[in-house]
mmCIF file of C-alpha atoms in Angstrom:
data_model
loop_
_atom_site.group_PDB
_atom_site.id
_atom_site.type_symbol
_atom_site.label_atom_id
_atom_site.label_comp_id
_atom_site.label_asym_id
_atom_site.label_seq_id
_atom_site.Cartn_x
_atom_site.Cartn_y
_atom_site.Cartn_z
ATOM 1 C CA MET A 275 4.126 -22.871 -0.510
ATOM 2 C CA ILE A 276 5.821 -19.696 0.690
ATOM 3 C CA THR A 277 9.475 -20.640 0.699
ATOM 4 C CA GLY A 278 12.637 -19.033 2.011
ATOM 5 C CA ALA A 279 15.186 -16.672 0.573
ATOM 6 C CA ALA A 280 16.700 -19.393 -1.614
ATOM 7 C CA THR A 281 13.937 -18.844 -4.133
ATOM 8 C CA HIS A 282 15.150 -15.278 -4.644
ATOM 9 C CA GLN A 283 17.824 -16.365 -7.111
ATOM 10 C CA ALA A 284 15.247 -17.995 -9.390
ATOM 11 C CA GLY A 285 13.231 -14.787 -9.571
ATOM 12 C CA ARG A 286 16.118 -12.341 -9.429
ATOM 13 C CA GLY A 287 15.342 -9.372 -11.635
ATOM 14 C CA TRP A 288 11.641 -10.180 -12.022
ATOM 15 C CA THR A 289 11.045 -9.325 -8.370
ATOM 16 C CA GLU A 290 12.467 -5.841 -8.877
ATOM 17 C CA VAL A 291 10.489 -5.317 -12.086
ATOM 18 C CA MET A 292 7.215 -6.366 -10.439
ATOM 19 C CA LEU A 293 7.789 -4.072 -7.459
ATOM 20 C CA LEU A 294 8.487 -1.152 -9.794
ATOM 21 C CA LEU A 295 5.178 -1.876 -11.534
ATOM 22 C CA VAL A 296 3.492 -1.911 -8.121
ATOM 23 C CA ALA A 297 4.997 1.512 -7.405
ATOM 24 C CA ILE A 298 3.595 2.822 -10.697
ATOM 25 C CA VAL A 299 0.060 1.463 -10.280
ATOM 26 C CA TRP A 300 -0.121 2.412 -6.605
ATOM 27 C CA GLY A 301 1.050 5.888 -7.578
ATOM 28 C CA THR A 302 -1.943 6.210 -9.922
ATOM 29 C CA SER A 303 -4.398 4.879 -7.328
ATOM 30 C CA TYR A 304 -4.624 8.074 -5.232
ATOM 31 C CA GLY A 305 -6.043 10.263 -7.986
ATOM 32 C CA LEU A 306 -8.384 7.531 -9.242
ATOM 33 C CA THR A 307 -9.657 6.755 -5.746
ATOM 34 C CA LYS A 308 -10.645 10.406 -5.267
ATOM 35 C CA ASP A 309 -12.784 10.125 -8.416
ATOM 36 C CA VAL A 310 -14.510 6.930 -7.218
ATOM 37 C CA LEU A 311 -15.310 8.377 -3.780
ATOM 38 C CA VAL A 312 -17.622 10.867 -5.477
ATOM 39 C CA TYR A 313 -20.046 7.978 -6.017
ATOM 40 C CA VAL A 314 -19.589 5.755 -2.966
ATOM 41 C CA GLY A 315 -18.707 5.861 0.750
ATOM 42 C CA VAL A 316 -15.199 5.020 1.903
ATOM 43 C CA PHE A 317 -15.924 1.653 3.529
ATOM 44 C CA SER A 318 -18.438 0.611 0.866
ATOM 45 C CA PHE A 319 -15.729 1.184 -1.729
ATOM 46 C CA ILE A 320 -13.145 -0.770 0.282
ATOM 47 C CA ALA A 321 -15.620 -3.668 0.610
ATOM 48 C CA LEU A 322 -16.310 -3.634 -3.141
ATOM 49 C CA ARG A 323 -12.639 -3.415 -4.088
ATOM 50 C CA PHE A 324 -11.436 -6.229 -1.849
ATOM 51 C CA GLY A 325 -14.577 -8.328 -2.249
ATOM 52 C CA LEU A 326 -14.038 -8.497 -6.005
ATOM 53 C CA THR A 327 -10.378 -9.333 -5.413
ATOM 54 C CA SER A 328 -11.381 -12.288 -3.208
ATOM 55 C CA LEU A 329 -13.856 -13.552 -5.824
ATOM 56 C CA PHE A 330 -11.254 -13.411 -8.600
ATOM 57 C CA LEU A 331 -8.888 -15.575 -6.520
ATOM 58 C CA LEU A 332 -11.499 -17.994 -5.165
ATOM 59 C CA PRO A 333 -11.111 -20.813 -7.781
ATOM 60 C CA GLN A 334 -7.329 -21.005 -7.286
ATOM 61 C CA VAL A 335 -7.649 -20.805 -3.491
ATOM 62 C CA LEU A 336 -10.163 -23.692 -3.404
ATOM 63 C CA ALA A 337 -7.797 -25.751 -5.553
ATOM 64 C CA ASP A 338 -4.926 -25.015 -3.163
ATOM 65 C CA PHE A 339 -7.001 -26.083 -0.154
ATOM 66 C CA ARG A 340 -8.014 -29.331 -1.867
ATOM 67 C CA ALA A 341 -4.342 -30.019 -2.594
ATOM 68 C CA GLY A 342 -3.478 -29.554 1.090
ATOM 69 C CA LYS A 343 -1.244 -26.527 0.480
ATOM 70 C CA ASN A 344 -2.941 -24.233 3.004
ATOM 71 C CA ARG A 345 -2.655 -26.064 6.318
ATOM 72 C CA GLU A 346 -1.499 -22.836 8.000
ATOM 73 C CA TRP A 347 -4.006 -20.512 6.341
ATOM 74 C CA TYR A 348 -4.859 -18.903 9.691
ATOM 75 C CA ARG A 349 -1.495 -17.142 9.708
ATOM 76 C CA ALA A 350 -2.854 -14.737 7.084
ATOM 77 C CA LEU A 351 -5.635 -13.469 9.366
ATOM 78 C CA PRO A 352 -3.568 -10.969 11.429
ATOM 79 C CA THR A 353 -2.021 -9.543 8.258
ATOM 80 C CA GLY A 354 -5.511 -9.078 6.824
ATOM 81 C CA ALA A 355 -6.564 -7.179 9.955
ATOM 82 C CA VAL A 356 -3.572 -4.846 9.592
ATOM 83 C CA LEU A 357 -4.386 -4.384 5.895
ATOM 84 C CA ALA A 358 -7.941 -3.389 6.841
ATOM 85 C CA ILE A 359 -6.584 -0.689 9.156
ATOM 86 C CA ILE A 360 -4.204 0.526 6.436
ATOM 87 C CA PHE A 361 -6.936 0.978 3.861
ATOM 88 C CA ALA A 362 -9.348 2.510 6.347
ATOM 89 C CA CYS A 363 -6.701 5.155 7.041
ATOM 90 C CA GLU A 364 -5.543 5.467 3.439
ATOM 91 C CA VAL A 365 -8.912 5.801 1.692
ATOM 92 C CA ASN A 366 -10.300 8.120 4.393
ATOM 93 C CA GLY A 367 -7.067 10.095 4.151
ATOM 94 C CA ILE A 368 -7.360 10.426 0.376
ATOM 95 C CA ALA A 369 -10.919 11.672 0.836
ATOM 96 C CA ASN A 370 -9.679 14.452 3.141
ATOM 97 C CA THR A 371 -6.416 15.583 1.554
ATOM 98 C CA SER A 372 -4.968 16.054 -1.903
ATOM 99 C CA ALA A 373 -3.878 13.048 -3.959
ATOM 100 C CA THR A 374 -0.434 14.656 -4.252
ATOM 101 C CA HIS A 375 -0.029 14.905 -0.474
ATOM 102 C CA ALA A 376 -1.243 11.327 -0.025
ATOM 103 C CA ALA A 377 1.189 9.914 -2.576
ATOM 104 C CA ILE A 378 4.172 11.685 -1.040
ATOM 105 C CA LEU A 379 3.340 11.182 2.648
ATOM 106 C CA ILE A 380 2.816 7.436 2.169
ATOM 107 C CA SER A 381 6.464 7.169 1.105
ATOM 108 C CA LEU A 382 7.465 7.485 4.752
ATOM 109 C CA SER A 383 6.507 3.811 5.064
ATOM 110 C CA MET A 384 9.865 3.007 3.424
ATOM 111 C CA ILE A 385 11.804 4.658 6.245
ATOM 112 C CA LEU A 386 9.480 3.261 8.923
ATOM 113 C CA THR A 387 9.887 -0.273 7.567
ATOM 114 C CA ALA A 388 13.664 -0.038 7.747
ATOM 115 C CA LEU A 389 13.481 1.274 11.324
ATOM 116 C CA LEU A 390 10.967 -1.373 12.399
ATOM 117 C CA GLU A 391 12.953 -4.232 10.902
ATOM 118 C CA SER A 392 16.116 -3.015 12.638
ATOM 119 C CA LEU A 393 14.280 -2.887 15.970
ATOM 120 C CA LEU A 394 12.737 -6.347 15.541
ATOM 121 C CA ASN A 395 16.131 -7.807 14.633
ATOM 122 C CA ARG A 396 17.583 -6.049 17.706
ATOM 123 C CA ALA A 397 20.158 -4.389 15.514
ATOM 124 C CA ALA A 398 21.419 -0.858 15.995
ATOM 125 C CA VAL A 399 19.748 1.599 13.651
ATOM 126 C CA PRO A 400 22.528 3.054 11.450
ATOM 127 C CA LEU A 401 23.228 6.771 11.707
ATOM 128 C CA PHE A 402 22.627 7.058 7.961
ATOM 129 C CA LEU A 403 19.095 5.691 8.404
ATOM 130 C CA TRP A 404 18.345 8.091 11.249
ATOM 131 C CA SER A 405 19.647 10.968 9.093
ATOM 132 C CA MET A 406 17.388 10.007 6.209
ATOM 133 C CA GLY A 407 14.474 9.673 8.622
ATOM 134 C CA ILE A 408 15.054 13.194 9.923
ATOM 135 C CA LEU A 409 15.328 14.447 6.336
ATOM 136 C CA SER A 410 11.983 12.815 5.549
ATOM 137 C CA VAL A 411 10.322 14.417 8.576
ATOM 138 C CA LEU A 412 11.659 17.814 7.472
ATOM 139 C CA GLY A 413 10.168 17.104 4.072
ATOM 140 C CA VAL A 414 6.784 16.384 5.651
ATOM 141 C CA VAL A 415 6.961 19.693 7.557
ATOM 142 C CA LEU A 416 7.707 21.651 4.367
ATOM 143 C CA LEU A 417 5.059 19.757 2.411
ATOM 144 C CA SER A 418 2.457 20.780 4.988
ATOM 145 C CA THR A 419 3.458 24.447 4.777
ATOM 146 C CA LYS A 420 0.888 26.919 3.474
ATOM 147 C CA GLN A 421 1.410 30.563 2.558
ATOM 148 C CA GLY A 422 3.486 32.418 5.154
ATOM 149 C CA PHE A 423 4.890 29.197 6.618
ATOM 150 C CA ASP A 424 1.645 28.277 8.354
ATOM 151 C CA LEU A 425 2.321 24.617 9.203
ATOM 152 C CA THR A 426 -0.793 22.471 9.022
ATOM 153 C CA LEU A 427 -1.422 18.758 8.764
ATOM 154 C CA ASN A 428 -5.129 18.155 8.322
ATOM 155 C CA LEU A 429 -7.035 14.996 9.273
ATOM 156 C CA GLY A 430 -6.394 13.450 5.877
ATOM 157 C CA ASP A 431 -2.638 13.971 6.188
ATOM 158 C CA TRP A 432 -2.553 12.342 9.640
ATOM 159 C CA LEU A 433 -4.546 9.381 8.358
ATOM 160 C CA ILE A 434 -2.096 8.901 5.481
ATOM 161 C CA LEU A 435 0.788 8.957 7.971
ATOM 162 C CA GLY A 436 -1.097 6.293 9.945
ATOM 163 C CA ALA A 437 -1.384 4.239 6.764
ATOM 164 C CA ALA A 438 2.368 4.633 6.197
ATOM 165 C CA LEU A 439 3.049 3.196 9.652
ATOM 166 C CA GLY A 440 0.549 0.422 8.953
ATOM 167 C CA ARG A 441 2.372 -0.510 5.746
ATOM 168 C CA ALA A 442 5.614 -0.876 7.680
ATOM 169 C CA VAL A 443 3.899 -3.180 10.181
ATOM 170 C CA MET A 444 2.174 -5.074 7.350
ATOM 171 C CA VAL A 445 5.239 -6.111 5.369
ATOM 172 C CA THR A 446 7.208 -6.972 8.514
ATOM 173 C CA LEU A 447 4.366 -9.006 10.025
ATOM 174 C CA THR A 448 3.650 -10.840 6.754
ATOM 175 C CA LYS A 449 7.300 -11.877 6.482
ATOM 176 C CA THR A 450 7.394 -13.039 10.108
ATOM 177 C CA LEU A 451 4.144 -15.022 10.072
ATOM 178 C CA THR A 452 4.228 -16.662 6.635
ATOM 179 C CA GLN A 453 7.893 -17.276 5.810
ATOM 180 C CA GLY A 454 8.307 -20.985 5.048
ATOM 181 C CA ARG A 455 4.732 -21.811 6.126
ATOM 182 C CA ALA A 456 2.080 -23.970 4.440
ATOM 183 C CA ILE A 457 0.091 -21.272 2.655
ATOM 184 C CA THR A 458 0.259 -20.301 -1.019
ATOM 185 C CA LEU A 459 0.739 -16.766 -2.270
ATOM 186 C CA PHE A 460 -2.689 -16.777 -3.938
ATOM 187 C CA SER A 461 -4.338 -17.888 -0.715
ATOM 188 C CA LEU A 462 -2.432 -15.372 1.387
ATOM 189 C CA THR A 463 -3.605 -12.560 -0.904
ATOM 190 C CA ALA A 464 -7.189 -13.879 -0.979
ATOM 191 C CA ILE A 465 -7.478 -14.314 2.801
ATOM 192 C CA GLN A 466 -6.050 -10.848 3.415
ATOM 193 C CA SER A 467 -8.597 -9.427 0.961
ATOM 194 C CA LEU A 468 -11.471 -11.367 2.538
ATOM 195 C CA VAL A 469 -10.633 -10.065 6.023
ATOM 196 C CA VAL A 470 -10.553 -6.488 4.699
ATOM 197 C CA THR A 471 -13.906 -7.052 2.945
ATOM 198 C CA LEU A 472 -15.626 -8.361 6.092
ATOM 199 C CA VAL A 473 -14.295 -5.514 8.231
ATOM 200 C CA ALA A 474 -15.314 -2.901 5.636
ATOM 201 C CA ILE A 475 -18.832 -4.338 5.234
ATOM 202 C CA THR A 476 -19.317 -4.303 9.009
ATOM 203 C CA VAL A 477 -18.185 -0.682 9.351
ATOM 204 C CA ALA A 478 -20.156 0.465 6.286
ATOM 205 C CA PHE A 479 -23.304 -1.138 7.726
ATOM 206 C CA GLN A 480 -22.755 0.512 11.112
ATOM 207 C CA LEU A 481 -22.244 3.901 9.466
ATOM 208 C CA GLY A 482 -25.244 3.445 7.209
ATOM 209 C CA GLU A 483 -23.232 4.203 4.072
ATOM 210 C CA GLN A 484 -25.150 4.353 0.808
ATOM 211 C CA VAL A 485 -23.966 3.604 -2.719
ATOM 212 C CA SER A 486 -25.148 6.189 -5.226
ATOM 213 C CA ASP A 487 -27.475 4.675 -7.838
ATOM 214 C CA SER A 488 -25.638 6.675 -10.482
ATOM 215 C CA ALA A 489 -22.414 4.813 -9.612
ATOM 216 C CA LEU A 490 -23.866 1.508 -10.785
ATOM 217 C CA LEU A 491 -24.755 3.047 -14.143
ATOM 218 C CA THR A 492 -21.506 4.955 -14.711
ATOM 219 C CA THR A 493 -18.923 3.410 -17.025
ATOM 220 C CA GLU A 494 -16.167 5.558 -15.497
ATOM 221 C CA PHE A 495 -16.925 4.197 -12.018
ATOM 222 C CA TRP A 496 -16.648 0.552 -13.098
ATOM 223 C CA LEU A 497 -13.575 1.060 -15.280
ATOM 224 C CA ILE A 498 -11.715 2.782 -12.441
ATOM 225 C CA THR A 499 -12.936 0.199 -9.913
ATOM 226 C CA LEU A 500 -11.818 -2.742 -12.082
ATOM 227 C CA TYR A 501 -8.419 -1.110 -12.606
ATOM 228 C CA LEU A 502 -8.022 -0.609 -8.852
ATOM 229 C CA VAL A 503 -9.116 -4.219 -8.198
ATOM 230 C CA VAL A 504 -7.004 -5.953 -10.849
ATOM 231 C CA MET A 505 -3.862 -3.823 -10.837
ATOM 232 C CA CYS A 506 -3.727 -1.932 -7.534
ATOM 233 C CA THR A 507 -5.076 -4.729 -5.318
ATOM 234 C CA LEU A 508 -4.855 -8.217 -6.843
ATOM 235 C CA PHE A 509 -1.600 -7.755 -8.750
ATOM 236 C CA ALA A 510 -0.003 -5.408 -6.219
ATOM 237 C CA LEU A 511 -0.713 -7.565 -3.149
ATOM 238 C CA PHE A 512 0.374 -10.740 -4.934
ATOM 239 C CA ALA A 513 3.610 -9.096 -6.114
ATOM 240 C CA GLN A 514 4.319 -7.733 -2.633
ATOM 241 C CA ASN A 515 3.667 -11.102 -0.964
ATOM 242 C CA MET A 516 5.824 -12.867 -3.552
ATOM 243 C CA ALA A 517 8.654 -10.402 -3.012
ATOM 244 C CA LEU A 518 8.418 -10.866 0.778
ATOM 245 C CA SER A 519 8.973 -14.604 0.281
ATOM 246 C CA ARG A 520 12.241 -13.829 -1.512
ATOM 247 C CA THR A 521 13.791 -10.851 0.256
ATOM 248 C CA SER A 522 13.555 -8.628 3.344
ATOM 249 C CA PRO A 523 10.646 -6.310 4.218
ATOM 250 C CA THR A 524 12.975 -3.303 4.084
ATOM 251 C CA ARG A 525 14.136 -4.139 0.573
ATOM 252 C CA VAL A 526 10.556 -4.692 -0.589
ATOM 253 C CA ALA A 527 9.472 -1.332 0.839
ATOM 254 C CA LEU A 528 12.428 0.561 -0.554
ATOM 255 C CA LEU A 529 12.182 -0.951 -4.035
ATOM 256 C CA MET A 530 8.768 0.692 -4.224
ATOM 257 C CA GLY A 531 10.268 4.044 -3.194
ATOM 258 C CA SER A 532 9.377 5.676 -6.513
ATOM 259 C CA GLU A 533 5.639 5.447 -5.727
ATOM 260 C CA PRO A 534 5.351 9.046 -4.425
ATOM 261 C CA LEU A 535 6.930 10.408 -7.597
ATOM 262 C CA PHE A 536 4.436 8.593 -9.832
ATOM 263 C CA GLY A 537 1.605 9.531 -7.473
ATOM 264 C CA ALA A 538 2.415 13.237 -7.456
ATOM 265 C CA LEU A 539 2.863 13.387 -11.227
ATOM 266 C CA PHE A 540 -0.377 11.504 -11.860
ATOM 267 C CA ALA A 541 -2.330 13.715 -9.444
ATOM 268 C CA MET A 542 -1.133 16.807 -11.277
ATOM 269 C CA LEU A 543 -1.937 15.369 -14.708
ATOM 270 C CA TRP A 544 -5.266 13.726 -13.745
ATOM 271 C CA LEU A 545 -6.652 16.138 -11.128
ATOM 272 C CA GLY A 546 -4.801 19.330 -11.977
ATOM 273 C CA GLU A 547 -3.301 19.609 -8.473
ATOM 274 C CA SER A 548 -0.274 21.798 -7.804
ATOM 275 C CA LEU A 549 2.308 22.519 -5.120
ATOM 276 C CA SER A 550 4.010 25.722 -4.010
ATOM 277 C CA LEU A 551 7.787 26.066 -4.309
ATOM 278 C CA VAL A 552 8.272 25.331 -0.590
ATOM 279 C CA GLN A 553 5.983 22.290 -0.823
ATOM 280 C CA TRP A 554 7.923 21.046 -3.847
ATOM 281 C CA LEU A 555 11.097 21.322 -1.752
ATOM 282 C CA GLY A 556 9.481 19.225 0.970
ATOM 283 C CA ALA A 557 8.344 16.632 -1.568
ATOM 284 C CA LEU A 558 11.852 16.533 -3.026
ATOM 285 C CA LEU A 559 13.407 15.936 0.415
ATOM 286 C CA ILE A 560 11.077 12.994 1.072
ATOM 287 C CA ILE A 561 11.723 11.413 -2.323
ATOM 288 C CA VAL A 562 15.503 11.964 -2.099
ATOM 289 C CA SER A 563 15.676 10.415 1.384
ATOM 290 C CA VAL A 564 13.717 7.365 0.259
ATOM 291 C CA MET A 565 15.824 6.863 -2.870
ATOM 292 C CA CYS A 566 19.101 7.363 -0.948
ATOM 293 C CA VAL A 567 18.105 4.672 1.551
ATOM 294 C CA SER A 568 17.076 2.406 -1.332
ATOM 295 C CA ILE A 569 20.426 2.823 -3.103
ATOM 296 C CA GLN A 570 22.379 2.383 0.139
ATOM 297 C CA ARG A 571 20.494 -0.793 1.038
ATOM 298 C CA LYS A 572 21.012 -2.279 -2.412
#
C-alpha cells in the first residue's frame, strides 16, 4: 500500500540516496537516448522502453492484484497519461536539441514543482522562490544565446521546457491521487509504464514509424536500451513513487536538482558537446538557483 508521511522516518536517509541515484542515471539518459534514436523512431523507442518495463514488473503486479492490494489501481491511469506526454516531449526534444541543453533545461521542473505545490496548497509563493525562478529564467535565456547574443530556443528546447512543466504536474498529481490509497508502488509504476506504452504504440503506428533492422542486431542498441529500461525507467520511477509516498513533491523534485549537472558533464564526455562562456554562465545560474531552493527547503 502507498502510505502516508509517517513511513518517511523508516526510510529516512535511503530516500535521499535513491533520489540522488535517480539524478545520476537520469543525467546520463540524455546522451544515451540520442545514440539510440539513430536506430529507431521516437515513439517506437518510447513503446519499447516502457513496454519492457511493464513486462519486468508484471509478475509482482499480478501477485499484488491477487492479494487484493490494488483495489484503487485506476488512480494510476491519469499519472500514466501525464507521463506519456512528458516522454513524448522529452524524447522528441532530445532528438532536436543537444543533450547538454536538454539536461539543463529539464532542471526547471524543480522550480515549477515548488510553484505548483504552493498554488495547489493555496499558500503564498515566497519571495525567495520567485527570485530563484527569475534567476532560472535568466539562465535559460543565456543558455539559448548564440554568438553575438542571438537568442534562440529551437523546437527541441521548447519541447524540453514542456517536459519540465509535465514533470512538475506529474509528481504533484501522483502525490494527490495515490497518497494513502490501495495501490502498491510496483503496480503504480507498472500501470504508468503500460499507459505510456499503449499511447506510444498508437502514435508510432499512426506515424508509420519503422525500426531499423540494424538496431535489432546491434549490441550497443540493446545494452543502452536495457540500461535505460532498468535504471532510468524501472528503478527511477519506482524510487520517485516511493519518495512521493514519504515526502512532498517539492522535496522530491529538489532532491534530484543535481540531474542537470550530471547530464551536462555526461553529454560532454560521451558526445563531445561544448558550451560557450555565456552559455556556461546560463547553465550555472540554473543549477545555482535549483540548488539554493533545495538547500532552503531542506
